[in-house]
Amino acid sequence: QVQLQQSGAELAKPGSSVKISCKASGYTFTSYYISWIKQTTGQGLEYIGYINTGSGGTNYNEKFKGKATLTVDKSSSTAFMQLSSLTPDDSAVYYCAIPPIFGVRWFAYWGQGTLVTVSS
Amino acid sequence: DVLMTQTPVSLPVSLGGQVSISCRSSQSLVHSDGNTYLHWYLQKPGQSPQLLIYRVSNRFSGVPDRFSGSGSGTDFTLKISRVEPEDLGVYYCLQSTHFPWTFGGGTKLELK
């Protein structure tokens, strides 16, 4: 069955970076783009962007350009999101998600989420 | 960005009852391909969101027919009939017609 297994919680200092991972299984990794979503209590759910797992091409929400960098490692079926120049506003749960079939514009499968806490 | 406004924010319900959640968008969600990309998710406490309805009115695999979606243009509704305990949580709408995709603020379904 399709699974997206995300890396564990991160505690980071302001100004630093973190790189969280999303390991896919149960399907052909390059079949679906992987999207990333941010969830906070205050701002709710925000769409960060997606990566084409075949070509590595990306499309970012303007708000997250310069903040998030999406990459993939096809050899390990893993997607990564690096968050840089962290501030307390980056504290959130981050999800990776994929569609149910190729080419559709909604998510059916989500990772379990990775909590990032930014604090000095 | 397209603003998605969900109402109400909180929705008390009795088990077995029926409820409706509204989601309104700041611009039409009809895509140039003719489809309307409005979807509904339920997030239960401590879990990731789960897909209920895609493209306005299509139930995802395994979703009971107690859930139904309707609407067009900028105005959409999720109806839940015969509410069961496992239906409690926060409901979100998502539009994926316009990039960046945007979510509604959520509606918390809770017991009266």
Short mmCIF file of C-alpha atoms in Angstrom, two decimals:
data_model
loop_
_atom_site.label_atom_id
_atom_site.label_comp_id
_atom_site.label_asym_id
_atom_site.label_seq_id
_atom_site.Cartn_x
_atom_site.Cartn_y
_atom_site.Cartn_z
CA GLN A 1 0.00 0.00 0.00
CA VAL A 2 1.08 3.57 -0.58
CA GLN A 3 3.02 5.02 2.34
CA LEU A 4 4.80 8.29 2.92
CA GLN A 5 7.09 8.07 5.94
CA GLN A 6 8.39 11.37 7.19
CA SER A 7 11.42 12.05 9.37
CA GLY A 8 11.11 12.85 13.06
CA ALA A 9 10.56 16.08 14.92
CA GLU A 10 13.20 18.79 14.72
CA LEU A 11 14.22 21.43 17.22
CA ALA A 12 16.23 24.18 15.55
CA LYS A 13 17.68 27.54 16.48
CA PRO A 14 16.69 30.78 14.76
CA GLY A 15 18.83 31.41 11.70
CA SER A 16 19.65 27.75 11.14
CA SER A 17 18.31 25.28 8.56
CA VAL A 18 16.57 21.93 8.74
CA LYS A 19 16.06 19.25 6.12
CA ILE A 20 13.10 16.94 6.50
CA SER A 21 12.47 13.82 4.48
CA CYS A 22 9.53 11.94 3.04
CA LYS A 23 10.24 8.33 2.06
CA ALA A 24 7.74 6.84 -0.38
CA SER A 25 6.82 3.20 -0.73
CA GLY A 26 4.11 1.08 -2.30
CA TYR A 27 4.19 2.74 -5.71
CA THR A 28 6.61 3.84 -8.43
CA PHE A 29 8.27 6.91 -6.94
CA THR A 30 8.52 8.87 -10.16
CA SER A 31 4.84 8.40 -11.00
CA TYR A 32 3.58 11.29 -8.88
CA TYR A 33 4.65 14.77 -8.01
CA ILE A 34 5.18 15.26 -4.28
CA SER A 35 3.66 18.31 -2.61
CA TRP A 36 4.51 19.88 0.71
CA ILE A 37 2.06 21.57 3.06
CA LYS A 38 2.60 23.62 6.21
CA GLN A 39 0.16 23.54 9.13
CA THR A 40 0.10 25.97 11.99
CA THR A 41 -2.54 26.80 14.54
CA GLY A 42 -2.62 30.41 13.46
CA GLN A 43 -2.35 30.20 9.65
CA GLY A 44 -3.98 26.81 9.11
CA LEU A 45 -2.90 24.81 6.08
CA GLU A 46 -0.62 26.46 3.52
CA TYR A 47 0.58 24.98 0.25
CA ILE A 48 4.33 25.25 -0.13
CA GLY A 49 4.81 23.74 -3.57
CA TYR A 50 5.59 20.56 -5.42
CA ILE A 51 8.44 18.69 -7.02
CA ASN A 52 8.38 16.59 -10.16
CA THR A 53 9.97 13.42 -8.84
CA GLY A 54 11.10 12.41 -12.31
CA SER A 55 12.80 15.58 -13.52
CA GLY A 56 13.39 17.38 -10.23
CA GLY A 57 11.50 20.39 -11.51
CA THR A 58 9.78 22.45 -8.84
CA ASN A 59 6.97 24.95 -8.47
CA TYR A 60 6.82 27.03 -5.32
CA ASN A 61 4.17 29.16 -3.72
CA GLU A 62 5.66 32.64 -3.98
CA LYS A 63 5.41 32.97 -0.21
CA PHE A 64 7.87 30.12 0.30
CA LYS A 65 10.45 31.00 -2.36
CA GLY A 66 13.76 31.43 -0.63
CA LYS A 67 12.44 29.64 2.45
CA ALA A 68 11.83 26.10 1.19
CA THR A 69 13.97 24.05 -1.20
CA LEU A 70 12.54 20.80 -2.56
CA THR A 71 14.72 17.97 -3.79
CA VAL A 72 14.47 14.25 -4.41
CA ASP A 73 16.73 11.22 -4.31
CA LYS A 74 15.27 8.75 -6.76
CA SER A 75 17.64 6.00 -5.66
CA SER A 76 16.02 5.94 -2.22
CA SER A 77 12.50 7.08 -3.25
CA THR A 78 12.82 9.98 -0.88
CA ALA A 79 11.80 13.61 -1.16
CA PHE A 80 13.36 16.31 0.93
CA MET A 81 12.42 19.81 1.98
CA GLN A 82 15.06 22.14 3.36
CA LEU A 83 13.89 25.16 5.33
CA SER A 84 16.46 27.90 5.68
CA SER A 85 17.00 31.02 7.79
CA LEU A 86 14.53 29.71 10.32
CA THR A 87 12.42 32.03 12.45
CA PRO A 88 9.76 31.21 15.04
CA ASP A 89 7.14 31.68 12.27
CA ASP A 90 8.52 28.54 10.64
CA SER A 91 7.46 26.45 13.64
CA ALA A 92 4.80 24.14 12.24
CA VAL A 93 3.90 20.64 11.21
CA TYR A 94 5.01 19.95 7.65
CA TYR A 95 3.36 17.30 5.50
CA CYS A 96 4.28 15.68 2.23
CA ALA A 97 1.41 14.44 0.06
CA ILE A 98 0.71 12.84 -3.30
CA PRO A 99 -2.31 12.44 -5.58
CA PRO A 100 -4.21 9.14 -5.93
CA ILE A 101 -3.39 8.79 -9.63
CA PHE A 102 -1.09 10.50 -12.07
CA GLY A 103 -1.97 13.97 -13.20
CA VAL A 104 -4.80 14.84 -10.84
CA ARG A 105 -4.81 18.04 -8.83
CA TRP A 106 -5.59 16.81 -5.31
CA PHE A 107 -3.91 14.81 -2.56
CA ALA A 108 -5.05 11.41 -1.40
CA TYR A 109 -2.03 10.21 0.54
CA TRP A 110 -0.26 12.18 3.23
CA GLY A 111 2.76 11.59 5.38
CA GLN A 112 2.30 11.58 9.12
CA GLY A 113 3.77 15.07 9.43
CA THR A 114 7.04 16.42 10.82
CA LEU A 115 6.97 18.92 13.67
CA VAL A 116 9.56 21.66 13.36
CA THR A 117 10.08 23.86 16.39
CA VAL A 118 12.25 26.96 16.08
CA SER A 119 13.43 28.25 19.41
CA SER A 120 16.58 29.64 20.97
CA ASP B 1 -4.04 34.07 -3.99
CA VAL B 2 -7.58 32.65 -3.88
CA LEU B 3 -9.13 33.15 -0.47
CA MET B 4 -11.21 30.25 0.78
CA THR B 5 -13.73 31.14 3.46
CA GLN B 6 -15.32 28.32 5.44
CA THR B 7 -18.33 28.69 7.68
CA PRO B 8 -19.08 28.01 10.40
CA VAL B 9 -15.81 27.80 12.28
CA SER B 10 -17.35 25.50 14.88
CA LEU B 11 -20.31 23.21 14.36
CA PRO B 12 -21.92 21.38 17.29
CA VAL B 13 -23.83 18.28 16.25
CA SER B 14 -25.76 15.44 17.81
CA LEU B 15 -24.91 11.91 16.75
CA GLY B 16 -27.27 10.85 14.01
CA GLY B 17 -27.86 14.42 12.95
CA GLN B 18 -27.18 16.21 9.69
CA VAL B 19 -24.88 19.18 9.10
CA SER B 20 -23.68 21.38 6.26
CA ILE B 21 -20.38 23.19 5.89
CA SER B 22 -19.94 26.06 3.48
CA CYS B 23 -16.83 26.97 1.53
CA ARG B 24 -16.71 30.13 -0.57
CA SER B 25 -13.87 31.20 -2.85
CA SER B 26 -12.80 34.73 -3.74
CA GLN B 27 -12.87 33.83 -7.44
CA SER B 28 -14.40 31.18 -9.64
CA LEU B 29 -12.87 27.73 -9.30
CA VAL B 30 -13.77 26.67 -12.83
CA HIS B 31 -10.51 25.73 -14.52
CA SER B 32 -9.79 26.43 -18.18
CA ASP B 33 -10.13 22.67 -18.74
CA GLY B 34 -13.76 22.88 -17.61
CA ASN B 35 -13.25 21.09 -14.30
CA THR B 36 -13.79 22.59 -10.86
CA TYR B 37 -11.02 21.65 -8.49
CA LEU B 38 -12.63 21.91 -5.07
CA HIS B 39 -12.00 19.15 -2.57
CA TRP B 40 -12.88 18.32 1.01
CA TYR B 41 -10.71 16.81 3.76
CA LEU B 42 -11.26 15.68 7.33
CA GLN B 43 -8.50 15.93 9.87
CA LYS B 44 -9.06 13.88 13.00
CA PRO B 45 -7.12 14.76 16.17
CA GLY B 46 -3.47 13.79 15.89
CA GLN B 47 -3.83 12.60 12.28
CA SER B 48 -3.05 13.86 8.82
CA PRO B 49 -5.92 15.16 6.70
CA GLN B 50 -7.82 12.50 4.79
CA LEU B 51 -9.52 12.98 1.45
CA LEU B 52 -13.31 12.79 1.48
CA ILE B 53 -14.53 14.47 -1.71
CA TYR B 54 -12.68 15.48 -4.86
CA ARG B 55 -13.80 17.77 -7.67
CA VAL B 56 -16.84 19.08 -5.80
CA SER B 57 -18.95 15.94 -5.54
CA ASN B 58 -16.91 12.76 -6.03
CA ARG B 59 -16.47 10.57 -2.97
CA PHE B 60 -12.99 9.11 -2.59
CA SER B 61 -12.58 5.37 -2.25
CA GLY B 62 -14.02 4.06 1.00
CA VAL B 63 -15.83 7.26 1.96
CA PRO B 64 -19.38 6.52 3.13
CA ASP B 65 -22.30 7.90 1.17
CA ARG B 66 -23.28 9.92 4.26
CA PHE B 67 -20.85 12.48 2.85
CA SER B 68 -21.90 14.51 -0.15
CA GLY B 69 -20.50 17.57 -1.86
CA SER B 70 -22.16 20.09 -4.09
CA GLY B 71 -21.75 23.57 -5.49
CA SER B 72 -20.34 25.48 -8.40
CA GLY B 73 -18.36 28.57 -9.28
CA THR B 74 -17.49 30.13 -5.92
CA ASP B 75 -19.98 28.49 -3.56
CA PHE B 76 -19.62 24.94 -2.28
CA THR B 77 -21.17 22.77 0.43
CA LEU B 78 -20.27 19.58 2.23
CA LYS B 79 -23.20 17.73 3.81
CA ILE B 80 -22.86 14.99 6.37
CA SER B 81 -25.92 12.98 7.25
CA ARG B 82 -26.37 10.55 10.14
CA VAL B 83 -23.25 11.86 11.87
CA GLU B 84 -21.18 9.16 13.56
CA PRO B 85 -18.47 9.52 16.22
CA GLU B 86 -15.70 8.93 13.66
CA ASP B 87 -16.88 11.99 11.70
CA LEU B 88 -15.73 14.38 14.42
CA GLY B 89 -12.72 16.55 13.64
CA VAL B 90 -11.82 19.52 11.48
CA TYR B 91 -13.03 19.76 7.89
CA TYR B 92 -11.09 21.70 5.27
CA CYS B 93 -11.84 22.65 1.70
CA LEU B 94 -8.99 22.92 -0.80
CA GLN B 95 -8.97 24.61 -4.18
CA SER B 96 -6.44 23.45 -6.76
CA THR B 97 -7.69 25.42 -9.75
CA HIS B 98 -5.40 28.40 -9.18
CA PHE B 99 -1.76 28.23 -8.09
CA PRO B 100 -0.89 28.43 -5.27
CA TRP B 101 -3.49 25.95 -4.09
CA THR B 102 -5.24 27.26 -0.99
CA PHE B 103 -7.17 25.78 1.90
CA GLY B 104 -10.13 27.03 3.86
CA GLY B 105 -9.63 27.89 7.50
CA GLY B 106 -11.39 24.80 8.76
CA THR B 107 -14.67 23.85 10.42
CA LYS B 108 -14.54 21.92 13.67
CA LEU B 109 -17.31 19.37 13.98
CA GLU B 110 -17.90 18.55 17.62
CA LEU B 111 -20.54 17.00 19.81
CA LYS B 112 -23.24 19.17 21.34
#
